[in-house]
GROMACS .gro file of C-alpha atoms in nm:
model
  471
    1UNK     CA    1   0.000   0.000   0.000
    2UNK     CA    2   0.134   0.343  -0.098
    3UNK     CA    3   0.121   0.592   0.189
    4UNK     CA    4   0.004   0.949   0.120
    5UNK     CA    5   0.332   1.116   0.216
    6UNK     CA    6   0.530   0.886  -0.013
    7UNK     CA    7   0.283   0.941  -0.295
    8UNK     CA    8   0.318   1.318  -0.255
    9UNK     CA    9   0.697   1.285  -0.278
   10UNK     CA   10   0.670   1.071  -0.592
   11UNK     CA   11   0.430   1.321  -0.750
   12UNK     CA   12   0.669   1.605  -0.672
   13UNK     CA   13   0.952   1.412  -0.837
   14UNK     CA   14   0.746   1.335  -1.150
   15UNK     CA   15   0.743   1.545  -1.465
   16UNK     CA   16   0.372   1.628  -1.438
   17UNK     CA   17   0.324   2.003  -1.485
   18UNK     CA   18   0.055   2.170  -1.268
   19UNK     CA   19  -0.199   2.377  -1.460
   20UNK     CA   20  -0.406   2.381  -1.142
   21UNK     CA   21  -0.409   2.546  -0.802
   22UNK     CA   22  -0.224   2.623  -0.578
   23UNK     CA   23  -0.077   2.923  -0.753
   24UNK     CA   24   0.277   2.863  -0.630
   25UNK     CA   25   0.299   2.576  -0.885
   26UNK     CA   26   0.534   2.392  -0.648
   27UNK     CA   27   0.792   2.659  -0.728
   28UNK     CA   28   0.874   2.809  -0.385
   29UNK     CA   29   1.248   2.757  -0.358
   30UNK     CA   30   1.286   3.062  -0.132
   31UNK     CA   31   1.044   2.929   0.125
   32UNK     CA   32   1.296   2.686   0.275
   33UNK     CA   33   1.236   2.367   0.474
   34UNK     CA   34   0.871   2.367   0.577
   35UNK     CA   35   0.908   2.147   0.882
   36UNK     CA   36   1.173   2.371   1.033
   37UNK     CA   37   0.925   2.662   1.033
   38UNK     CA   38   0.622   2.477   1.172
   39UNK     CA   39   0.556   2.643   1.509
   40UNK     CA   40   0.268   2.753   1.727
   41UNK     CA   41   0.199   3.082   1.909
   42UNK     CA   42   0.532   3.108   2.093
   43UNK     CA   43   0.684   3.429   2.231
   44UNK     CA   44   0.747   3.689   1.964
   45UNK     CA   45   0.511   3.542   1.704
   46UNK     CA   46   0.180   3.701   1.802
   47UNK     CA   47  -0.165   3.537   1.798
   48UNK     CA   48  -0.385   3.531   1.489
   49UNK     CA   49  -0.703   3.572   1.695
   50UNK     CA   50  -0.567   3.872   1.889
   51UNK     CA   51  -0.304   4.030   1.668
   52UNK     CA   52  -0.091   4.306   1.815
   53UNK     CA   53   0.265   4.234   1.701
   54UNK     CA   54   0.428   4.077   1.398
   55UNK     CA   55   0.101   3.935   1.259
   56UNK     CA   56  -0.071   4.271   1.298
   57UNK     CA   57   0.212   4.431   1.100
   58UNK     CA   58   0.189   4.160   0.833
   59UNK     CA   59  -0.187   4.206   0.792
   60UNK     CA   60  -0.144   4.584   0.772
   61UNK     CA   61   0.113   4.545   0.494
   62UNK     CA   62  -0.124   4.319   0.304
   63UNK     CA   63  -0.415   4.562   0.345
   64UNK     CA   64  -0.197   4.843   0.211
   65UNK     CA   65  -0.089   4.629  -0.084
   66UNK     CA   66  -0.448   4.551  -0.184
   67UNK     CA   67  -0.600   4.885  -0.084
   68UNK     CA   68  -0.849   4.762   0.175
   69UNK     CA   69  -0.920   4.916   0.514
   70UNK     CA   70  -0.823   4.600   0.699
   71UNK     CA   71  -0.721   4.242   0.621
   72UNK     CA   72  -0.763   3.929   0.825
   73UNK     CA   73  -0.550   3.625   0.740
   74UNK     CA   74  -0.754   3.307   0.688
   75UNK     CA   75  -0.602   2.964   0.747
   76UNK     CA   76  -0.927   2.774   0.684
   77UNK     CA   77  -0.957   2.900   0.328
   78UNK     CA   78  -1.213   3.132   0.175
   79UNK     CA   79  -1.477   2.903   0.324
   80UNK     CA   80  -1.404   3.042   0.672
   81UNK     CA   81  -1.418   3.396   0.534
   82UNK     CA   82  -1.752   3.348   0.360
   83UNK     CA   83  -1.908   3.177   0.662
   84UNK     CA   84  -1.785   3.456   0.890
   85UNK     CA   85  -1.884   3.740   0.658
   86UNK     CA   86  -2.238   3.615   0.597
   87UNK     CA   87  -2.293   3.516   0.961
   88UNK     CA   88  -2.163   3.850   1.083
   89UNK     CA   89  -2.367   4.061   0.841
   90UNK     CA   90  -2.703   3.893   0.902
   91UNK     CA   91  -2.940   3.809   1.183
   92UNK     CA   92  -3.110   3.472   1.220
   93UNK     CA   93  -3.397   3.452   0.973
   94UNK     CA   94  -3.280   3.742   0.753
   95UNK     CA   95  -3.316   3.727   0.377
   96UNK     CA   96  -3.015   3.750   0.145
   97UNK     CA   97  -2.981   3.791  -0.229
   98UNK     CA   98  -2.719   3.552  -0.365
   99UNK     CA   99  -2.600   3.433  -0.703
  100UNK     CA  100  -2.717   3.079  -0.771
  101UNK     CA  101  -2.361   2.986  -0.877
  102UNK     CA  102  -2.214   3.067  -0.536
  103UNK     CA  103  -1.984   2.817  -0.369
  104UNK     CA  104  -2.138   2.559  -0.135
  105UNK     CA  105  -1.989   2.742   0.166
  106UNK     CA  106  -2.239   3.024   0.101
  107UNK     CA  107  -2.522   2.770   0.111
  108UNK     CA  108  -2.380   2.637   0.437
  109UNK     CA  109  -2.390   2.989   0.579
  110UNK     CA  110  -2.756   3.009   0.475
  111UNK     CA  111  -2.827   2.687   0.664
  112UNK     CA  112  -2.632   2.776   0.977
  113UNK     CA  113  -2.806   3.113   1.010
  114UNK     CA  114  -3.158   3.002   0.909
  115UNK     CA  115  -3.157   3.255   0.626
  116UNK     CA  116  -3.416   3.299   0.355
  117UNK     CA  117  -3.278   3.322   0.003
  118UNK     CA  118  -3.361   3.503  -0.319
  119UNK     CA  119  -3.148   3.380  -0.609
  120UNK     CA  120  -2.977   3.573  -0.885
  121UNK     CA  121  -2.965   3.339  -1.184
  122UNK     CA  122  -2.682   3.406  -1.431
  123UNK     CA  123  -2.747   3.316  -1.792
  124UNK     CA  124  -2.606   2.986  -1.915
  125UNK     CA  125  -2.374   3.038  -2.211
  126UNK     CA  126  -2.491   2.797  -2.479
  127UNK     CA  127  -2.243   2.556  -2.631
  128UNK     CA  128  -1.977   2.565  -2.365
  129UNK     CA  129  -2.246   2.574  -2.094
  130UNK     CA  130  -2.090   2.787  -1.823
  131UNK     CA  131  -2.255   3.056  -1.613
  132UNK     CA  132  -2.239   3.417  -1.728
  133UNK     CA  133  -2.223   3.724  -1.507
  134UNK     CA  134  -2.467   3.908  -1.281
  135UNK     CA  135  -2.605   4.246  -1.384
  136UNK     CA  136  -2.678   4.542  -1.158
  137UNK     CA  137  -3.020   4.561  -1.320
  138UNK     CA  138  -3.109   4.213  -1.194
  139UNK     CA  139  -2.981   4.304  -0.849
  140UNK     CA  140  -3.191   4.622  -0.834
  141UNK     CA  141  -3.504   4.447  -0.959
  142UNK     CA  142  -3.486   4.185  -0.686
  143UNK     CA  143  -3.398   4.429  -0.407
  144UNK     CA  144  -3.699   4.639  -0.511
  145UNK     CA  145  -3.911   4.326  -0.502
  146UNK     CA  146  -3.830   4.250  -0.138
  147UNK     CA  147  -3.700   4.513   0.103
  148UNK     CA  148  -3.623   4.242   0.362
  149UNK     CA  149  -3.303   4.160   0.171
  150UNK     CA  150  -3.013   4.278   0.387
  151UNK     CA  151  -2.706   4.139   0.211
  152UNK     CA  152  -2.607   4.065  -0.149
  153UNK     CA  153  -2.351   3.790  -0.220
  154UNK     CA  154  -2.185   3.768  -0.562
  155UNK     CA  155  -1.912   3.539  -0.696
  156UNK     CA  156  -1.677   3.732  -0.924
  157UNK     CA  157  -1.466   3.605  -1.089
  158UNK     CA  158  -1.630   3.267  -1.130
  159UNK     CA  159  -1.433   2.945  -1.142
  160UNK     CA  160  -1.413   2.986  -1.520
  161UNK     CA  161  -1.302   3.349  -1.503
  162UNK     CA  162  -1.628   3.536  -1.569
  163UNK     CA  163  -1.626   3.882  -1.408
  164UNK     CA  164  -1.940   4.083  -1.327
  165UNK     CA  165  -1.971   4.462  -1.315
  166UNK     CA  166  -1.903   4.489  -0.942
  167UNK     CA  167  -1.879   4.868  -0.941
  168UNK     CA  168  -2.233   4.907  -1.078
  169UNK     CA  169  -2.364   4.635  -0.848
  170UNK     CA  170  -2.204   4.806  -0.547
  171UNK     CA  171  -2.367   5.137  -0.640
  172UNK     CA  172  -2.711   4.971  -0.653
  173UNK     CA  173  -2.660   4.779  -0.328
  174UNK     CA  174  -2.548   5.092  -0.141
  175UNK     CA  175  -2.830   5.298  -0.292
  176UNK     CA  176  -3.067   5.073  -0.097
  177UNK     CA  177  -2.839   5.072   0.210
  178UNK     CA  178  -2.754   4.702   0.185
  179UNK     CA  179  -2.417   4.529   0.219
  180UNK     CA  180  -2.223   4.368  -0.067
  181UNK     CA  181  -2.005   4.062  -0.004
  182UNK     CA  182  -1.796   3.947  -0.298
  183UNK     CA  183  -1.648   3.600  -0.319
  184UNK     CA  184  -1.330   3.687  -0.509
  185UNK     CA  185  -1.161   3.359  -0.419
  186UNK     CA  186  -1.025   3.322  -0.772
  187UNK     CA  187  -0.917   3.687  -0.804
  188UNK     CA  188  -0.633   3.739  -0.556
  189UNK     CA  189  -0.412   3.841  -0.851
  190UNK     CA  190  -0.651   4.115  -0.966
  191UNK     CA  191  -0.510   4.465  -0.967
  192UNK     CA  192  -0.144   4.366  -1.003
  193UNK     CA  193  -0.136   4.424  -1.381
  194UNK     CA  194  -0.374   4.608  -1.618
  195UNK     CA  195  -0.419   4.286  -1.820
  196UNK     CA  196  -0.635   4.161  -1.534
  197UNK     CA  197  -0.955   4.317  -1.394
  198UNK     CA  198  -0.963   4.548  -1.093
  199UNK     CA  199  -1.036   4.386  -0.759
  200UNK     CA  200  -1.379   4.425  -0.600
  201UNK     CA  201  -1.185   4.583  -0.312
  202UNK     CA  202  -1.138   4.893  -0.529
  203UNK     CA  203  -1.488   4.884  -0.679
  204UNK     CA  204  -1.704   4.941  -0.372
  205UNK     CA  205  -1.761   4.596  -0.221
  206UNK     CA  206  -1.799   4.601   0.158
  207UNK     CA  207  -1.631   4.268   0.229
  208UNK     CA  208  -1.415   4.076  -0.017
  209UNK     CA  209  -1.281   3.725   0.033
  210UNK     CA  210  -0.981   3.603  -0.168
  211UNK     CA  211  -0.806   3.267  -0.180
  212UNK     CA  212  -0.438   3.354  -0.206
  213UNK     CA  213  -0.352   2.991  -0.270
  214UNK     CA  214  -0.565   2.968  -0.585
  215UNK     CA  215  -0.381   3.217  -0.805
  216UNK     CA  216  -0.088   3.344  -0.598
  217UNK     CA  217   0.224   3.171  -0.455
  218UNK     CA  218   0.078   3.079  -0.115
  219UNK     CA  219   0.013   2.744   0.049
  220UNK     CA  220  -0.324   2.570   0.014
  221UNK     CA  221  -0.590   2.707   0.255
  222UNK     CA  222  -0.425   3.051   0.264
  223UNK     CA  223  -0.688   3.321   0.213
  224UNK     CA  224  -0.774   3.682   0.297
  225UNK     CA  225  -1.083   3.860   0.427
  226UNK     CA  226  -1.081   4.229   0.332
  227UNK     CA  227  -1.289   4.480   0.527
  228UNK     CA  228  -1.407   4.794   0.352
  229UNK     CA  229  -1.659   4.883   0.623
  230UNK     CA  230  -1.588   5.110   0.919
  231UNK     CA  231  -1.488   4.962   1.251
  232UNK     CA  232  -1.778   5.131   1.429
  233UNK     CA  233  -2.035   4.925   1.236
  234UNK     CA  234  -2.192   4.637   1.426
  235UNK     CA  235  -2.126   4.406   1.131
  236UNK     CA  236  -1.751   4.462   1.163
  237UNK     CA  237  -1.748   4.341   1.524
  238UNK     CA  238  -1.974   4.044   1.447
  239UNK     CA  239  -1.762   3.928   1.154
  240UNK     CA  240  -1.453   3.940   1.372
  241UNK     CA  241  -1.633   3.733   1.636
  242UNK     CA  242  -1.731   3.471   1.379
  243UNK     CA  243  -1.376   3.456   1.247
  244UNK     CA  244  -1.269   3.334   1.590
  245UNK     CA  245  -1.541   3.067   1.570
  246UNK     CA  246  -1.482   2.937   1.218
  247UNK     CA  247  -1.102   2.955   1.225
  248UNK     CA  248  -0.891   2.699   1.405
  249UNK     CA  249  -0.747   2.800   1.742
  250UNK     CA  250  -0.415   2.647   1.627
  251UNK     CA  251  -0.337   2.828   1.302
  252UNK     CA  252  -0.052   2.697   1.092
  253UNK     CA  253   0.235   2.944   1.084
  254UNK     CA  254   0.338   2.790   0.754
  255UNK     CA  255   0.013   2.916   0.603
  256UNK     CA  256   0.035   3.255   0.772
  257UNK     CA  257   0.400   3.286   0.673
  258UNK     CA  258   0.322   3.205   0.311
  259UNK     CA  259   0.067   3.489   0.305
  260UNK     CA  260   0.324   3.736   0.433
  261UNK     CA  261   0.566   3.591   0.175
  262UNK     CA  262   0.320   3.679  -0.104
  263UNK     CA  263   0.288   4.034   0.027
  264UNK     CA  264   0.664   4.086   0.035
  265UNK     CA  265   0.704   3.926  -0.307
  266UNK     CA  266   0.446   4.161  -0.457
  267UNK     CA  267   0.594   4.468  -0.289
  268UNK     CA  268   0.943   4.390  -0.417
  269UNK     CA  269   0.894   4.198  -0.746
  270UNK     CA  270   0.537   4.255  -0.862
  271UNK     CA  271   0.623   4.441  -1.183
  272UNK     CA  272   0.887   4.194  -1.298
  273UNK     CA  273   0.682   3.884  -1.212
  274UNK     CA  274   0.357   4.003  -1.369
  275UNK     CA  275   0.508   4.155  -1.681
  276UNK     CA  276   0.680   3.824  -1.754
  277UNK     CA  277   0.364   3.629  -1.665
  278UNK     CA  278   0.144   3.840  -1.892
  279UNK     CA  279   0.392   3.817  -2.179
  280UNK     CA  280   0.393   3.437  -2.162
  281UNK     CA  281   0.017   3.418  -2.107
  282UNK     CA  282  -0.070   3.646  -2.400
  283UNK     CA  283   0.152   3.442  -2.630
  284UNK     CA  284   0.001   3.117  -2.504
  285UNK     CA  285  -0.357   3.238  -2.552
  286UNK     CA  286  -0.274   3.364  -2.902
  287UNK     CA  287  -0.134   3.028  -3.008
  288UNK     CA  288  -0.424   2.833  -2.859
  289UNK     CA  289  -0.673   3.064  -3.033
  290UNK     CA  290  -0.530   2.955  -3.368
  291UNK     CA  291  -0.627   2.590  -3.320
  292UNK     CA  292  -0.886   2.454  -3.562
  293UNK     CA  293  -1.105   2.245  -3.335
  294UNK     CA  294  -1.037   2.326  -2.969
  295UNK     CA  295  -1.160   2.676  -2.894
  296UNK     CA  296  -1.043   2.919  -2.628
  297UNK     CA  297  -1.320   3.099  -2.438
  298UNK     CA  298  -1.230   3.464  -2.485
  299UNK     CA  299  -1.305   3.825  -2.579
  300UNK     CA  300  -1.598   3.749  -2.807
  301UNK     CA  301  -1.806   3.684  -2.495
  302UNK     CA  302  -1.749   4.018  -2.322
  303UNK     CA  303  -2.067   4.227  -2.327
  304UNK     CA  304  -2.284   3.917  -2.364
  305UNK     CA  305  -2.456   3.717  -2.090
  306UNK     CA  306  -2.381   4.001  -1.843
  307UNK     CA  307  -2.007   3.932  -1.874
  308UNK     CA  308  -1.828   4.256  -1.789
  309UNK     CA  309  -1.470   4.128  -1.811
  310UNK     CA  310  -1.276   3.803  -1.819
  311UNK     CA  311  -0.988   3.675  -1.613
  312UNK     CA  312  -0.745   3.574  -1.886
  313UNK     CA  313  -0.535   3.365  -1.646
  314UNK     CA  314  -0.806   3.099  -1.680
  315UNK     CA  315  -0.762   2.895  -1.999
  316UNK     CA  316  -1.108   2.756  -2.069
  317UNK     CA  317  -1.058   2.498  -2.345
  318UNK     CA  318  -1.388   2.452  -2.528
  319UNK     CA  319  -1.442   2.112  -2.695
  320UNK     CA  320  -1.821   2.144  -2.729
  321UNK     CA  321  -1.818   2.098  -3.107
  322UNK     CA  322  -1.560   1.818  -3.121
  323UNK     CA  323  -1.584   1.441  -3.082
  324UNK     CA  324  -1.428   1.448  -2.733
  325UNK     CA  325  -1.567   1.583  -2.408
  326UNK     CA  326  -1.393   1.782  -2.138
  327UNK     CA  327  -1.295   1.478  -1.936
  328UNK     CA  328  -1.138   1.308  -2.237
  329UNK     CA  329  -0.929   1.619  -2.303
  330UNK     CA  330  -0.832   1.625  -1.935
  331UNK     CA  331  -0.724   1.260  -1.941
  332UNK     CA  332  -0.528   1.290  -2.267
  333UNK     CA  333  -0.329   1.587  -2.143
  334UNK     CA  334  -0.254   1.409  -1.817
  335UNK     CA  335  -0.174   1.061  -1.949
  336UNK     CA  336  -0.003   1.144  -2.278
  337UNK     CA  337   0.166   1.477  -2.207
  338UNK     CA  338   0.211   1.497  -1.831
  339UNK     CA  339  -0.007   1.808  -1.798
  340UNK     CA  340  -0.252   1.825  -1.507
  341UNK     CA  341  -0.552   2.051  -1.568
  342UNK     CA  342  -0.752   2.199  -1.282
  343UNK     CA  343  -1.081   2.036  -1.380
  344UNK     CA  344  -1.301   1.901  -1.657
  345UNK     CA  345  -1.669   1.956  -1.730
  346UNK     CA  346  -1.889   1.824  -2.007
  347UNK     CA  347  -1.779   2.074  -2.269
  348UNK     CA  348  -1.442   2.204  -2.155
  349UNK     CA  349  -1.123   2.158  -1.962
  350UNK     CA  350  -0.982   2.432  -1.740
  351UNK     CA  351  -0.614   2.520  -1.705
  352UNK     CA  352  -0.521   2.763  -1.429
  353UNK     CA  353  -0.214   2.981  -1.467
  354UNK     CA  354  -0.028   3.211  -1.229
  355UNK     CA  355   0.276   3.435  -1.207
  356UNK     CA  356   0.475   3.129  -1.101
  357UNK     CA  357   0.422   2.938  -1.426
  358UNK     CA  358   0.729   2.886  -1.641
  359UNK     CA  359   0.770   2.951  -2.011
  360UNK     CA  360   0.849   2.581  -2.047
  361UNK     CA  361   0.512   2.495  -1.892
  362UNK     CA  362   0.328   2.720  -2.136
  363UNK     CA  363   0.521   2.571  -2.429
  364UNK     CA  364   0.435   2.217  -2.322
  365UNK     CA  365   0.066   2.306  -2.301
  366UNK     CA  366   0.058   2.466  -2.647
  367UNK     CA  367   0.246   2.174  -2.800
  368UNK     CA  368   0.012   1.919  -2.645
  369UNK     CA  369  -0.303   2.107  -2.746
  370UNK     CA  370  -0.178   2.134  -3.105
  371UNK     CA  371  -0.129   1.758  -3.120
  372UNK     CA  372  -0.467   1.682  -2.963
  373UNK     CA  373  -0.632   1.935  -3.193
  374UNK     CA  374  -0.500   1.753  -3.498
  375UNK     CA  375  -0.648   1.425  -3.374
  376UNK     CA  376  -1.001   1.540  -3.292
  377UNK     CA  377  -1.282   1.597  -3.538
  378UNK     CA  378  -1.533   1.881  -3.551
  379UNK     CA  379  -1.896   1.789  -3.502
  380UNK     CA  380  -2.222   1.955  -3.403
  381UNK     CA  381  -2.231   2.096  -3.053
  382UNK     CA  382  -2.338   1.828  -2.807
  383UNK     CA  383  -2.571   1.893  -2.515
  384UNK     CA  384  -2.358   1.810  -2.213
  385UNK     CA  385  -2.494   2.074  -1.977
  386UNK     CA  386  -2.629   2.041  -1.624
  387UNK     CA  387  -2.631   2.398  -1.491
  388UNK     CA  388  -2.936   2.513  -1.683
  389UNK     CA  389  -3.171   2.257  -1.530
  390UNK     CA  390  -3.442   2.451  -1.347
  391UNK     CA  391  -3.569   2.330  -1.009
  392UNK     CA  392  -3.851   2.435  -0.777
  393UNK     CA  393  -3.798   2.525  -0.412
  394UNK     CA  394  -4.074   2.436  -0.165
  395UNK     CA  395  -3.882   2.452   0.166
  396UNK     CA  396  -3.596   2.658   0.304
  397UNK     CA  397  -3.254   2.492   0.317
  398UNK     CA  398  -3.262   2.503   0.698
  399UNK     CA  399  -3.609   2.350   0.726
  400UNK     CA  400  -3.524   2.072   0.482
  401UNK     CA  401  -3.200   1.980   0.657
  402UNK     CA  402  -3.366   1.976   0.998
  403UNK     CA  403  -3.664   1.769   0.886
  404UNK     CA  404  -3.660   1.391   0.930
  405UNK     CA  405  -3.560   1.217   0.613
  406UNK     CA  406  -3.538   0.880   0.443
  407UNK     CA  407  -3.310   0.732   0.178
  408UNK     CA  408  -3.455   0.637  -0.159
  409UNK     CA  409  -3.325   0.510  -0.492
  410UNK     CA  410  -3.191   0.816  -0.675
  411UNK     CA  411  -3.329   0.705  -1.013
  412UNK     CA  412  -3.678   0.679  -0.861
  413UNK     CA  413  -3.667   1.001  -0.658
  414UNK     CA  414  -3.839   1.231  -0.909
  415UNK     CA  415  -4.093   1.450  -0.731
  416UNK     CA  416  -3.922   1.417  -0.392
  417UNK     CA  417  -3.799   1.709  -0.181
  418UNK     CA  418  -3.430   1.644  -0.128
  419UNK     CA  419  -3.226   1.687   0.190
  420UNK     CA  420  -2.890   1.695   0.013
  421UNK     CA  421  -2.680   1.902  -0.224
  422UNK     CA  422  -2.581   1.765  -0.565
  423UNK     CA  423  -2.279   1.933  -0.716
  424UNK     CA  424  -1.992   1.894  -0.959
  425UNK     CA  425  -1.659   1.901  -0.775
  426UNK     CA  426  -1.457   2.101  -0.845
  427UNK     CA  427  -1.581   2.374  -0.814
  428UNK     CA  428  -1.849   2.274  -0.561
  429UNK     CA  429  -2.142   2.476  -0.696
  430UNK     CA  430  -2.474   2.297  -0.626
  431UNK     CA  431  -2.715   2.208  -0.906
  432UNK     CA  432  -2.988   2.141  -0.654
  433UNK     CA  433  -3.005   2.221  -0.283
  434UNK     CA  434  -3.207   2.091   0.014
  435UNK     CA  435  -3.572   2.193  -0.001
  436UNK     CA  436  -3.593   2.171  -0.382
  437UNK     CA  437  -3.784   1.913  -0.586
  438UNK     CA  438  -3.581   1.662  -0.782
  439UNK     CA  439  -3.719   1.594  -1.131
  440UNK     CA  440  -3.661   1.345  -1.413
  441UNK     CA  441  -3.459   1.595  -1.617
  442UNK     CA  442  -3.203   1.647  -1.343
  443UNK     CA  443  -3.176   1.274  -1.271
  444UNK     CA  444  -3.108   1.213  -1.640
  445UNK     CA  445  -2.847   1.490  -1.656
  446UNK     CA  446  -2.665   1.359  -1.349
  447UNK     CA  447  -2.641   1.013  -1.502
  448UNK     CA  448  -2.511   1.164  -1.828
  449UNK     CA  449  -2.235   1.343  -1.637
  450UNK     CA  450  -2.143   1.025  -1.454
  451UNK     CA  451  -2.114   0.838  -1.785
  452UNK     CA  452  -1.865   1.105  -1.891
  453UNK     CA  453  -1.673   1.022  -1.570
  454UNK     CA  454  -1.721   1.372  -1.428
  455UNK     CA  455  -1.716   1.406  -1.051
  456UNK     CA  456  -2.082   1.461  -0.959
  457UNK     CA  457  -2.131   1.421  -0.583
  458UNK     CA  458  -2.411   1.397  -0.331
  459UNK     CA  459  -2.367   1.466   0.037
  460UNK     CA  460  -2.395   1.108   0.167
  461UNK     CA  461  -2.354   0.870  -0.129
  462UNK     CA  462  -2.072   0.977  -0.359
  463UNK     CA  463  -2.204   0.752  -0.637
  464UNK     CA  464  -2.560   0.883  -0.595
  465UNK     CA  465  -2.717   0.539  -0.594
  466UNK     CA  466  -2.942   0.662  -0.314
  467UNK     CA  467  -3.037   1.009  -0.196
  468UNK     CA  468  -3.192   1.137   0.124
  469UNK     CA  469  -3.528   1.308   0.085
  470UNK     CA  470  -3.776   1.470   0.320
  471UNK     CA  471  -3.992   1.198   0.475
   0.00000   0.00000   0.00000
């Protein structure tokens, strides 16, 4: 039996190139021997839950770098930040307005705080079948519809790099004296070069959560919560209280140290690193865009489907009108070329890039895609989508999860109110949530995805042979 630690060592020693998170791309030579720096809150190293020394200084430097009023280091990922932000900005039973394509941690915050939900549904982009952006017009329409809404939660950029017009959304939200929380987990690199969009921090969002580890050279689980609200607001104090609840009382100093490392790296070498990164990325995107069969999701989509901008660091490789699906592309690149993509969906594969990628890595990707492109055949676009299946909600998430349930055969569960989430992982965005009615169309789509060997999961049974429903 191969032990995990040994398998990690073997993977590190292999020639597999990481077009996936974390953003350090296993290229942190200056970070030294990890085990030698693994400490706890000893004298001189401050306390993450009550910062007043070296950690306070580190967080202040990071806030200055990003332009926020205050930063809190997160060692439990953006999940801890989203749970804390939503819990701290709402009261039990409040109503929030959230994008339907939010991460499952937002849904967990809804459950934990007994919140009511109004959904913002982004358009599904036909062909490639990914979610578009959120418009300020939709936000205003729904806030006008129900004044009980206290908080708006938007994901921008999305997992695939779709960016919404956060500045306009913030103006609408503040016009009605509500709070705007932006899940910017995939946008920690925003604002460091004009090739990339501005961060929501600079566009009026009240609280912004970023996963440093996703697109920057920090260790996995490293994230930031940015405050743009004043310290005298009750929400500020409550969010801080929830941070002490949702974060471990024994934070890893390796994670915290890697966040400070990113800050120092950006202060000292940002221009050099990002100019080189953008040069390589632009060239890579140009060469991929010239392929005959595999298409690169790009500029032609801006201004459509409420897409305000795109994060070009995400290489969304569209195979919707070829004879292969996203998983087959993913497997070919891994098995034949030693290139590990971030994820695969029905119609595309996703490669994540960062300022730590090498020119050799980009060259290997272009070479491999050229070869695969020559071997695939164009065909009519195939319907491999799951996100545009509509469902009906009849119970709140909290009520459904707290109601007694029973397990039934998934294929025979049409018409049942489910007590589980069903989602594609990554990224962990639910297709259906507790309290909604499962129908034949969704059951069929789930089985189609499983046939394509995509990772569709349910809460209890990973194979979805059975599902728990409201009794």
